[in-house]
Short mmCIF file of C-alpha atoms in Angstrom, two decimals:
data_model
loop_
_atom_site.label_atom_id
_atom_site.label_comp_id
_atom_site.label_asym_id
_atom_site.label_seq_id
_atom_site.Cartn_x
_atom_site.Cartn_y
_atom_site.Cartn_z
CA UNK A 1 0.05 0.01 -0.02
CA UNK A 2 1.23 3.45 -0.81
CA UNK A 3 0.00 6.96 -0.48
CA UNK A 4 -0.47 10.07 -2.74
CA UNK A 5 -1.02 13.29 -1.49
CA UNK A 6 -2.63 15.41 -4.00
CA UNK A 7 -2.88 19.09 -4.20
CA UNK A 8 -3.56 19.33 -0.34
CA UNK A 9 -4.23 22.77 1.10
CA UNK A 10 -5.37 23.27 4.72
CA UNK A 11 -6.50 26.35 6.78
CA UNK A 12 -7.82 26.96 10.09
CA UNK A 13 -10.61 29.54 9.79
CA UNK A 14 -8.68 32.17 7.62
CA UNK A 15 -5.12 31.15 8.58
CA UNK A 16 -3.59 29.10 5.77
CA UNK A 17 -1.39 26.33 7.31
CA UNK A 18 -0.62 24.32 4.20
CA UNK A 19 -0.37 25.16 0.72
CA UNK A 20 -0.46 22.80 -2.38
CA UNK A 21 1.40 19.79 -1.06
CA UNK A 22 1.94 17.07 -3.43
CA UNK A 23 3.72 14.08 -2.19
CA UNK A 24 4.30 10.21 -2.79
CA UNK A 25 4.60 7.99 0.08
CA UNK A 26 6.41 4.84 -1.25
CA UNK A 27 6.33 1.17 0.16
CA UNK A 28 9.17 0.44 2.35
CA UNK A 29 10.68 3.82 2.50
CA UNK A 30 11.05 6.28 5.61
CA UNK A 31 9.98 9.84 4.37
CA UNK A 32 11.12 12.41 6.73
CA UNK A 33 9.22 15.78 6.93
CA UNK A 34 11.35 18.63 8.23
CA UNK A 35 10.63 22.22 8.53
CA UNK A 36 10.57 25.14 10.97
CA UNK A 37 8.47 24.83 13.96
CA UNK A 38 4.82 25.86 13.13
CA UNK A 39 5.02 25.11 9.29
CA UNK A 40 2.11 22.51 9.53
CA UNK A 41 4.15 19.30 9.43
CA UNK A 42 2.24 17.73 12.27
CA UNK A 43 -0.92 18.98 10.78
CA UNK A 44 0.07 17.31 7.48
CA UNK A 45 0.75 14.06 9.26
CA UNK A 46 -2.90 14.26 10.88
CA UNK A 47 -4.17 15.01 7.43
CA UNK A 48 -2.34 11.92 6.11
CA UNK A 49 -3.66 9.74 8.82
CA UNK A 50 -7.25 10.94 8.56
CA UNK A 51 -7.39 12.61 11.88
CA UNK A 52 -8.16 15.90 10.25
CA UNK A 53 -10.03 16.74 7.08
CA UNK A 54 -8.01 18.76 4.22
CA UNK A 55 -9.80 22.07 3.33
CA UNK A 56 -9.06 21.15 -0.29
CA UNK A 57 -7.16 18.38 -2.00
CA UNK A 58 -6.99 14.61 -1.19
CA UNK A 59 -4.82 11.89 0.40
CA UNK A 60 -5.35 8.99 -1.97
CA UNK A 61 -4.52 5.22 -0.72
CA UNK A 62 -2.98 3.29 -3.68
CA UNK A 63 -3.55 -0.39 -3.30
CA UNK A 64 -4.95 -2.35 -0.51
CA UNK A 65 -3.18 -2.83 2.81
CA UNK A 66 -2.04 -6.44 3.69
CA UNK A 67 -4.83 -8.77 4.71
CA UNK A 68 -3.48 -9.05 8.28
CA UNK A 69 -3.04 -5.33 8.93
CA UNK A 70 -5.42 -4.31 11.76
CA UNK A 71 -4.84 -0.62 11.53
CA UNK A 72 -3.17 0.44 8.34
CA UNK A 73 -2.24 4.02 9.29
CA UNK A 74 -0.98 3.80 12.81
CA UNK A 75 0.64 6.94 14.60
CA UNK A 76 3.31 7.10 17.08
CA UNK A 77 3.14 10.47 18.88
CA UNK A 78 5.79 12.83 20.37
CA UNK A 79 4.24 12.50 23.83
CA UNK A 80 3.81 8.80 23.66
CA UNK A 81 0.00 8.98 24.44
CA UNK A 82 -0.01 5.87 26.89
CA UNK A 83 -2.85 5.57 29.07
CA UNK A 84 -1.66 6.17 32.68
CA UNK A 85 -3.97 3.89 34.23
CA UNK A 86 -3.11 0.71 32.13
CA UNK A 87 0.37 -1.17 32.48
CA UNK A 88 2.60 -1.77 29.57
CA UNK A 89 0.79 -4.80 28.62
CA UNK A 90 -2.54 -3.17 29.01
CA UNK A 91 -1.51 -0.16 26.77
CA UNK A 92 -0.34 -2.61 24.10
CA UNK A 93 -3.65 -4.53 24.52
CA UNK A 94 -5.65 -1.45 23.96
CA UNK A 95 -5.82 -1.31 20.13
CA UNK A 96 -6.05 -4.93 19.87
CA UNK A 97 -9.12 -5.33 22.04
CA UNK A 98 -11.33 -3.55 19.42
CA UNK A 99 -9.92 -5.71 16.62
CA UNK A 100 -8.80 -9.29 17.90
CA UNK A 101 -11.64 -10.67 20.17
CA UNK A 102 -10.00 -14.06 20.56
CA UNK A 103 -8.12 -13.51 23.82
CA UNK A 104 -5.43 -16.30 23.43
CA UNK A 105 -4.54 -14.88 19.98
CA UNK A 106 -4.37 -11.50 21.46
CA UNK A 107 -2.14 -12.47 24.16
CA UNK A 108 0.15 -14.13 21.85
CA UNK A 109 0.41 -10.97 19.68
CA UNK A 110 1.16 -8.79 22.81
CA UNK A 111 3.88 -11.31 24.17
CA UNK A 112 5.49 -11.43 20.61
CA UNK A 113 5.59 -7.46 20.20
CA UNK A 114 7.02 -7.06 23.73
CA UNK A 115 9.47 -9.61 23.00
CA UNK A 116 10.30 -7.64 19.93
CA UNK A 117 10.75 -4.40 21.61
CA UNK A 118 12.54 -5.96 24.35
CA UNK A 119 9.90 -5.01 26.98
CA UNK A 120 8.89 -8.31 28.08
CA UNK A 121 10.17 -7.83 31.65
CA UNK A 122 8.21 -4.46 32.12
CA UNK A 123 4.94 -5.92 31.08
CA UNK A 124 3.22 -5.10 34.42
CA UNK A 125 4.99 -1.55 35.07
CA UNK A 126 2.72 1.67 34.84
CA UNK A 127 3.88 4.39 32.54
CA UNK A 128 4.94 6.47 35.43
CA UNK A 129 7.50 3.82 36.53
CA UNK A 130 9.50 3.87 33.27
CA UNK A 131 11.77 6.10 31.56
CA UNK A 132 10.80 8.37 28.71
CA UNK A 133 12.76 6.07 26.18
CA UNK A 134 10.90 3.05 27.60
CA UNK A 135 7.50 4.77 27.17
CA UNK A 136 8.31 5.54 23.48
CA UNK A 137 9.16 1.87 23.17
CA UNK A 138 5.92 0.86 24.49
CA UNK A 139 4.19 3.22 22.09
CA UNK A 140 6.23 1.67 19.28
CA UNK A 141 5.17 -1.60 20.58
CA UNK A 142 1.60 -0.85 20.37
CA UNK A 143 1.92 0.55 17.03
CA UNK A 144 3.56 -2.78 15.68
CA UNK A 145 0.98 -4.83 17.43
CA UNK A 146 -1.74 -3.59 14.93
CA UNK A 147 0.30 -4.47 12.17
CA UNK A 148 0.34 -1.08 10.37
CA UNK A 149 0.78 -0.77 6.53
CA UNK A 150 2.35 2.78 7.06
CA UNK A 151 3.60 4.26 10.33
CA UNK A 152 3.00 8.07 10.94
CA UNK A 153 5.71 9.30 13.63
CA UNK A 154 5.06 12.73 14.77
CA UNK A 155 8.40 13.94 16.42
CA UNK A 156 8.61 10.45 18.10
CA UNK A 157 12.22 11.41 19.63
CA UNK A 158 11.53 15.15 20.54
CA UNK A 159 10.49 14.58 23.95
CA UNK A 160 13.44 12.44 24.74
CA UNK A 161 17.10 13.60 26.11
CA UNK A 162 19.79 13.35 23.68
CA UNK A 163 21.24 10.18 24.89
CA UNK A 164 18.16 8.30 24.80
CA UNK A 165 17.42 9.69 21.38
CA UNK A 166 20.57 8.41 20.17
CA UNK A 167 19.53 4.83 21.74
CA UNK A 168 15.99 4.83 19.92
CA UNK A 169 17.50 5.84 16.62
CA UNK A 170 19.70 2.74 16.60
CA UNK A 171 16.53 0.64 17.65
CA UNK A 172 14.53 2.23 14.82
CA UNK A 173 17.22 1.43 12.34
CA UNK A 174 17.31 -2.29 13.41
CA UNK A 175 13.60 -2.22 13.47
CA UNK A 176 13.43 -0.93 9.71
CA UNK A 177 16.20 -3.57 8.98
CA UNK A 178 14.02 -6.43 10.14
CA UNK A 179 10.61 -5.32 9.04
CA UNK A 180 11.03 -2.75 6.22
CA UNK A 181 8.16 -0.87 7.22
CA UNK A 182 6.81 2.33 5.53
CA UNK A 183 6.75 5.33 7.45
CA UNK A 184 6.23 9.35 7.36
CA UNK A 185 8.47 10.70 10.10
CA UNK A 186 8.02 14.17 11.04
CA UNK A 187 10.91 16.09 12.65
CA UNK A 188 12.53 19.24 13.42
CA UNK A 189 15.74 17.61 14.03
CA UNK A 190 17.88 17.47 10.95
CA UNK A 191 20.09 14.80 12.29
CA UNK A 192 17.10 12.31 12.87
CA UNK A 193 16.02 13.09 9.29
CA UNK A 194 19.53 12.42 7.73
CA UNK A 195 20.16 9.26 9.98
CA UNK A 196 16.50 7.75 9.36
CA UNK A 197 15.22 9.21 6.01
CA UNK A 198 15.37 7.48 2.73
CA UNK A 199 13.87 10.82 1.27
CA UNK A 200 13.59 14.05 3.14
CA UNK A 201 11.03 16.62 2.09
CA UNK A 202 11.78 20.24 3.27
CA UNK A 203 8.74 22.35 4.18
CA UNK A 204 8.71 26.15 4.17
CA UNK A 205 7.30 28.32 7.08
CA UNK A 206 3.74 28.77 7.42
CA UNK A 207 1.79 28.32 5.07
CA UNK A 208 4.04 25.14 4.45
CA UNK A 209 5.04 24.29 1.00
CA UNK A 210 7.30 21.73 0.06
CA UNK A 211 10.64 23.57 -1.01
CA UNK A 212 12.69 20.37 -1.71
CA UNK A 213 12.95 16.73 -1.75
CA UNK A 214 16.26 15.24 -1.08
CA UNK A 215 17.31 11.69 -1.65
CA UNK A 216 19.53 9.87 0.92
CA UNK A 217 21.58 7.44 -1.03
CA UNK A 218 23.24 5.45 1.78
CA UNK A 219 21.89 2.25 3.71
CA UNK A 220 20.21 3.14 6.97
CA UNK A 221 22.70 0.78 8.69
CA UNK A 222 25.97 2.45 7.82
CA UNK A 223 25.04 6.12 8.06
CA UNK A 224 27.62 7.91 9.75
CA UNK A 225 26.52 11.76 10.39
CA UNK A 226 30.15 12.70 10.35
CA UNK A 227 31.13 11.29 6.80
CA UNK A 228 31.20 13.76 4.07
CA UNK A 229 28.12 12.65 2.20
CA UNK A 230 25.73 12.80 5.02
CA UNK A 231 27.47 16.11 6.47
CA UNK A 232 26.85 17.79 3.07
CA UNK A 233 23.19 16.64 2.99
CA UNK A 234 22.75 17.99 6.61
CA UNK A 235 24.30 21.21 5.45
CA UNK A 236 22.18 21.41 2.64
CA UNK A 237 19.13 21.07 4.58
CA UNK A 238 20.27 23.51 7.05
CA UNK A 239 20.88 25.89 4.14
CA UNK A 240 17.17 25.48 3.11
CA UNK A 241 15.86 25.94 6.47
CA UNK A 242 18.02 28.66 8.01
CA UNK A 243 16.17 31.71 6.64
CA UNK A 244 12.72 29.91 6.99
CA UNK A 245 13.53 29.12 10.69
CA UNK A 246 14.59 32.78 11.29
CA UNK A 247 11.40 34.06 9.73
CA UNK A 248 8.97 31.41 11.45
CA UNK A 249 10.68 32.42 14.92
CA UNK A 250 9.25 35.91 14.28
CA UNK A 251 5.61 34.85 13.32
CA UNK A 252 3.00 35.35 15.72
CA UNK A 253 1.03 32.21 16.56
CA UNK A 254 -2.78 32.26 16.40
CA UNK B 1 51.89 36.13 40.62
CA UNK B 2 51.41 33.24 42.76
CA UNK B 3 47.98 31.52 42.86
CA UNK B 4 46.30 32.57 46.08
CA UNK B 5 46.17 29.80 48.68
CA UNK B 6 44.02 28.96 51.71
CA UNK B 7 46.26 30.73 54.03
CA UNK B 8 45.91 34.18 52.85
CA UNK B 9 42.01 34.38 52.42
CA UNK B 10 39.14 33.66 55.16
CA UNK B 11 37.59 30.29 54.68
CA UNK B 12 33.93 30.08 55.33
CA UNK B 13 31.24 27.30 54.75
CA UNK B 14 28.26 28.40 52.44
CA UNK B 15 25.31 28.94 54.80
CA UNK B 16 22.29 26.59 54.36
CA UNK B 17 19.47 28.58 53.10
CA UNK B 18 17.16 26.01 51.45
CA UNK B 19 14.61 23.77 53.34
CA UNK B 20 11.21 24.77 54.95
CA UNK B 21 7.80 25.09 53.11
CA UNK B 22 7.51 21.12 53.45
CA UNK B 23 5.18 19.66 55.97
CA UNK B 24 6.28 16.90 58.12
CA UNK B 25 3.70 14.58 59.51
CA UNK B 26 3.74 15.02 63.33
CA UNK B 27 1.10 12.35 64.58
CA UNK B 28 1.70 12.70 68.42
CA UNK B 29 0.99 16.56 68.06
CA UNK B 30 -2.59 15.70 66.18
CA UNK B 31 -3.55 13.29 68.74
CA UNK B 32 -2.16 15.66 71.71
CA UNK B 33 -4.04 18.58 70.56
CA UNK B 34 -7.26 16.65 70.63
CA UNK B 35 -6.45 14.96 73.91
CA UNK B 36 -5.54 18.46 75.47
CA UNK B 37 -8.70 19.94 74.23
CA UNK B 38 -10.79 17.27 75.80
CA UNK B 39 -8.78 17.61 79.14
CA UNK B 40 -9.33 21.29 79.44
CA UNK B 41 -13.04 20.94 78.60
CA UNK B 42 -13.46 18.20 81.25
CA UNK B 43 -11.63 20.01 83.95
CA UNK B 44 -13.67 23.30 82.83
CA UNK B 45 -16.87 21.44 83.37
CA UNK B 46 -15.97 19.73 86.59
CA UNK B 47 -14.72 22.95 88.37
CA UNK B 48 -18.03 24.58 87.27
CA UNK B 49 -16.11 27.03 84.93
CA UNK B 50 -18.25 25.63 82.12
CA UNK B 51 -21.81 25.58 83.03
CA UNK B 52 -23.48 22.15 82.48
CA UNK B 53 -26.34 23.87 80.56
CA UNK B 54 -23.98 25.84 78.20
CA UNK B 55 -21.86 22.48 77.13
CA UNK B 56 -21.97 19.04 78.81
CA UNK B 57 -18.93 17.42 79.95
CA UNK B 58 -16.84 14.95 77.74
CA UNK B 59 -17.79 12.25 80.23
CA UNK B 60 -21.24 13.09 80.22
CA UNK B 61 -21.32 12.79 76.44
CA UNK B 62 -19.50 9.46 76.56
CA UNK B 63 -22.28 8.27 79.05
CA UNK B 64 -24.99 9.64 76.85
CA UNK B 65 -23.33 7.79 73.90
CA UNK B 66 -22.92 4.56 75.73
CA UNK B 67 -26.79 4.66 76.59
CA UNK B 68 -27.63 5.17 73.10
CA UNK B 69 -25.49 2.40 72.29
CA UNK B 70 -26.85 0.13 74.86
CA UNK B 71 -30.35 0.70 74.39
CA UNK B 72 -29.89 -0.29 70.57
CA UNK B 73 -31.31 3.17 69.67
CA UNK B 74 -28.02 4.12 67.95
CA UNK B 75 -28.49 1.59 65.54
CA UNK B 76 -32.22 2.44 64.94
CA UNK B 77 -31.45 5.95 64.30
CA UNK B 78 -28.14 5.40 62.28
CA UNK B 79 -29.66 2.51 60.04
CA UNK B 80 -32.64 4.68 59.18
CA UNK B 81 -30.11 7.52 58.26
CA UNK B 82 -27.80 5.32 56.48
CA UNK B 83 -30.71 3.93 54.47
CA UNK B 84 -31.80 7.25 53.31
CA UNK B 85 -28.43 8.56 52.57
CA UNK B 86 -27.25 5.16 50.91
CA UNK B 87 -30.17 5.23 48.51
CA UNK B 88 -30.26 9.00 47.76
CA UNK B 89 -26.38 9.26 47.31
CA UNK B 90 -26.17 6.19 45.02
CA UNK B 91 -28.97 7.04 42.78
CA UNK B 92 -27.73 10.84 42.79
CA UNK B 93 -24.20 9.77 41.99
CA UNK B 94 -25.29 7.40 39.25
CA UNK B 95 -27.74 9.85 37.47
CA UNK B 96 -24.95 12.68 37.96
CA UNK B 97 -22.21 10.62 36.29
CA UNK B 98 -24.52 9.57 33.54
CA UNK B 99 -25.56 13.11 32.94
CA UNK B 100 -21.95 14.52 33.25
CA UNK B 101 -20.95 12.12 30.63
CA UNK B 102 -23.67 13.26 28.29
CA UNK B 103 -22.60 16.75 28.85
CA UNK B 104 -18.97 15.81 28.36
CA UNK B 105 -19.53 13.83 25.14
CA UNK B 106 -22.24 15.54 23.20
CA UNK B 107 -22.57 19.23 22.18
CA UNK B 108 -26.26 19.24 22.13
CA UNK B 109 -26.45 17.99 25.79
CA UNK B 110 -23.73 20.40 26.97
CA UNK B 111 -25.61 23.48 25.31
CA UNK B 112 -29.07 22.58 26.86
CA UNK B 113 -27.86 21.09 30.33
CA UNK B 114 -24.81 22.69 31.52
CA UNK B 115 -26.34 26.29 31.96
CA UNK B 116 -29.25 24.45 33.96
CA UNK B 117 -26.99 22.76 36.23
CA UNK B 118 -24.91 25.73 36.90
CA UNK B 119 -28.27 27.52 37.75
CA UNK B 120 -29.75 24.97 39.95
CA UNK B 121 -26.29 23.85 41.70
CA UNK B 122 -26.22 26.78 43.99
CA UNK B 123 -29.82 26.61 45.40
CA UNK B 124 -29.56 25.46 49.08
CA UNK B 125 -31.46 22.30 48.52
CA UNK B 126 -32.98 22.29 52.04
CA UNK B 127 -34.89 25.15 51.11
CA UNK B 128 -36.70 22.82 48.63
CA UNK B 129 -37.68 20.32 51.34
CA UNK B 130 -41.31 21.53 51.72
CA UNK B 131 -41.86 21.14 47.78
CA UNK B 132 -40.40 17.78 48.00
CA UNK B 133 -42.71 16.63 50.93
CA UNK B 134 -45.62 17.84 48.58
CA UNK B 135 -44.13 16.11 45.63
CA UNK B 136 -43.06 12.52 47.38
CA UNK B 137 -44.91 12.65 50.74
CA UNK B 138 -43.64 13.02 54.24
CA UNK B 139 -42.19 9.46 54.28
CA UNK B 140 -38.94 8.30 52.97
CA UNK B 141 -39.47 9.56 49.39
CA UNK B 142 -38.90 13.27 50.27
CA UNK B 143 -35.89 12.61 52.08
CA UNK B 144 -34.14 10.26 49.48
CA UNK B 145 -35.38 12.94 46.67
CA UNK B 146 -33.73 15.65 48.58
CA UNK B 147 -30.32 13.78 48.78
CA UNK B 148 -30.49 12.60 45.20
CA UNK B 149 -31.19 16.17 44.32
CA UNK B 150 -28.36 17.41 46.46
CA UNK B 151 -25.74 15.16 45.29
CA UNK B 152 -26.58 14.95 41.57
CA UNK B 153 -25.48 18.41 40.48
CA UNK B 154 -22.00 18.39 42.27
CA UNK B 155 -21.60 15.03 40.68
CA UNK B 156 -22.42 16.30 37.36
CA UNK B 157 -20.09 19.24 37.52
CA UNK B 158 -17.26 17.01 38.54
CA UNK B 159 -17.79 14.47 36.19
CA UNK B 160 -18.00 16.77 33.03
CA UNK B 161 -15.17 18.79 34.30
CA UNK B 162 -13.10 15.66 34.86
CA UNK B 163 -13.85 14.64 30.95
CA UNK B 164 -12.99 18.01 29.86
CA UNK B 165 -9.51 17.73 31.46
CA UNK B 166 -8.64 14.27 29.98
CA UNK B 167 -5.64 14.84 27.90
CA UNK B 168 -6.75 15.27 24.16
CA UNK B 169 -3.84 13.49 22.66
CA UNK B 170 -5.14 10.41 24.62
CA UNK B 171 -8.45 10.80 22.63
CA UNK B 172 -6.52 11.29 19.33
CA UNK B 173 -4.65 8.20 20.04
CA UNK B 174 -7.66 6.35 20.46
CA UNK B 175 -9.19 7.66 17.11
CA UNK B 176 -5.87 6.85 15.61
CA UNK B 177 -6.38 3.24 16.55
CA UNK B 178 -9.80 3.00 15.17
CA UNK B 179 -11.47 3.00 18.38
CA UNK B 180 -15.22 4.04 18.35
CA UNK B 181 -17.02 6.46 20.30
CA UNK B 182 -17.97 4.28 22.78
CA UNK B 183 -14.80 2.48 23.34
CA UNK B 184 -13.23 6.02 23.80
CA UNK B 185 -15.77 6.95 26.34
CA UNK B 186 -15.17 3.57 28.37
CA UNK B 187 -11.55 3.12 27.97
CA UNK B 188 -10.16 6.74 27.79
CA UNK B 189 -12.64 9.27 29.31
CA UNK B 190 -14.04 7.21 32.16
CA UNK B 191 -10.82 6.24 33.70
CA UNK B 192 -9.24 9.57 32.91
CA UNK B 193 -12.28 11.30 34.53
CA UNK B 194 -12.18 9.00 37.65
CA UNK B 195 -9.97 11.03 39.91
CA UNK B 196 -12.27 14.12 39.31
CA UNK B 197 -15.32 11.82 39.83
CA UNK B 198 -13.86 10.46 43.22
CA UNK B 199 -13.19 13.78 44.45
CA UNK B 200 -16.78 14.85 43.70
CA UNK B 201 -17.82 11.92 45.65
CA UNK B 202 -15.99 13.30 48.73
CA UNK B 203 -17.89 16.40 48.53
CA UNK B 204 -21.38 14.84 47.78
CA UNK B 205 -20.91 12.55 50.69
CA UNK B 206 -20.59 15.49 53.07
CA UNK B 207 -23.43 17.28 51.44
CA UNK B 208 -25.36 14.11 51.86
CA UNK B 209 -24.70 13.80 55.34
CA UNK B 210 -25.59 17.61 56.06
CA UNK B 211 -28.96 17.21 53.90
CA UNK B 212 -30.28 13.93 55.59
CA UNK B 213 -29.75 15.50 59.02
CA UNK B 214 -31.54 18.88 58.00
CA UNK B 215 -34.20 16.87 56.72
CA UNK B 216 -34.42 14.83 59.70
CA UNK B 217 -34.66 17.79 62.00
CA UNK B 218 -37.79 18.89 60.14
CA UNK B 219 -39.56 15.74 59.45
CA UNK B 220 -38.71 12.34 60.81
CA UNK B 221 -39.16 10.03 63.83
CA UNK B 222 -36.10 7.83 63.22
CA UNK B 223 -32.73 8.90 62.05
CA UNK B 224 -29.65 10.92 63.70
CA UNK B 225 -31.12 14.13 62.87
CA UNK B 226 -34.31 13.20 64.62
CA UNK B 227 -32.48 12.13 67.71
CA UNK B 228 -30.80 15.39 67.90
CA UNK B 229 -33.84 17.28 67.39
CA UNK B 230 -35.38 15.41 70.18
CA UNK B 231 -32.62 15.75 72.51
CA UNK B 232 -32.56 19.70 71.72
CA UNK B 233 -36.26 20.05 72.39
CA UNK B 234 -35.54 18.36 75.77
CA UNK B 235 -32.50 20.26 76.72
CA UNK B 236 -30.49 17.11 76.71
CA UNK B 237 -27.28 18.76 75.59
CA UNK B 238 -25.36 15.55 76.49
CA UNK B 239 -27.40 13.50 73.93
CA UNK B 240 -27.19 16.27 71.31
CA UNK B 241 -23.55 16.17 71.56
CA UNK B 242 -23.35 12.42 71.50
CA UNK B 243 -25.59 12.80 68.11
CA UNK B 244 -23.21 15.20 66.73
CA UNK B 245 -20.48 13.15 67.64
CA UNK B 246 -21.89 10.20 65.70
CA UNK B 247 -22.43 12.53 62.52
CA UNK B 248 -18.55 13.40 62.79
CA UNK B 249 -17.57 9.96 62.95
CA UNK B 250 -19.90 8.95 59.91
CA UNK B 251 -18.33 11.80 58.02
CA UNK B 252 -14.92 10.34 58.79
CA UNK B 253 -15.85 6.89 57.87
CA UNK B 254 -17.36 7.77 54.47
CA UNK B 255 -14.10 9.69 53.97
CA UNK B 256 -11.73 6.92 54.90
CA UNK B 257 -13.98 4.46 52.54
CA UNK B 258 -13.62 6.88 49.55
CA UNK B 259 -9.90 7.17 50.38
CA UNK B 260 -9.51 3.37 50.11
CA UNK B 261 -11.55 3.42 46.80
CA UNK B 262 -9.06 6.15 45.55
CA UNK B 263 -6.29 4.12 46.91
CA UNK B 264 -7.29 1.02 44.83
CA UNK B 265 -8.63 2.60 41.79
CA UNK B 266 -6.05 5.40 41.16
CA UNK B 267 -2.96 3.29 42.08
CA UNK B 268 -1.73 3.94 38.75
CA UNK B 269 -1.13 7.50 39.85
CA UNK B 270 2.34 8.54 41.59
#
């Protein structure tokens, strides 16, 4: 399953947020969306995931999701969005409860996904008892449990400290190696984009337009941010963003 | 130039200036204050400094309470009050949570009911007792109705306030995983609003106790309120204070029960 964003424009009342977005989301690749804060990249993600309705234009699904996919478009949120009154197990179980009514099968899926994210021993912990990195891992486990066709990741590492972010980036690379998932990855962090993106779309300040789409040629597993190739892509990205970010900083919010 | 050494400059430890503003539990003092007050009261009464007519001695109150207990009247009165309180409070709470949910979930309900609730909430419900007697009769109906009415409105307000305060990203998360409206209400909104609902229960339990006694003072043969009223009209101040004591203990017990429920239901909170 792939997605095509076709001439999408969005505004809140009379505030234009996104302007004429055209974008393809290809199977098996991670597409990063970067842009200055307030450029509408998170809004774009919500529009892609059907949580908001675009003012004009469409998000088109090409092909059918795999048979076993319980929730084809699955979000991972910046602030994890875990239910504080449910344990790790309960949080992963939540979306399965409405799709998988057969309890032994459900438990098997949960056990498997906790194993894959190395969370099995924390199964009975409440969110308040675990670290931020662990919380995001639970959210990733919850997302994997419903077998998404496309992951929609909204600044998934932005609420974490630098070291945890580094660890989780490694985890995501590993995960992609194993599962070859498709993802739209929104971030304001250029390093994340360069490390995790197969393609990087740069958005302008509000109203967000696509300024440029960069290809990152290297394989995910041997990306070294310090190597000249990636460093120059990062420099190029910053070149694109610098003035936009400066201007965006001076914009009033609504 | 030589680096300065410790020898030629004064040494002083940095003074501590943090601390304070944090409460330490001093259990002995809590109990001590209570006992000291009882002691002063008792001595005052024995020496005649406090007239018996004004305030009975604690020992007399104790005796009155013992008599009340021994004669079986305590249970008679208490059970009558508890039955009214229980029925009214449970019904008011259930209806209140249901209405609060309706207001929290549906714009139509909010627009039509929320202003109404805000308008009726501040009315002292005891002023409506004569109306309730006309509507529901002089018997149990009017008293249960009064408590139901008195606990309903604060519960509604606590419930929809709790729902409004549930983190919106959790709702969006539920939607993003394809949960339907009912599942979101049951699995996300209800547990999220539960802390607010439980603290609402603390308040409505106290309101219930105040209302039941007020209603029994006016029209009842049995009940703690009726007992206090009877004692008052006979100027049996020792019995009166004993009755009030029962109310205080009742309030404490209900509070402790809700505390236990919170501890169990909200164990996910820090």
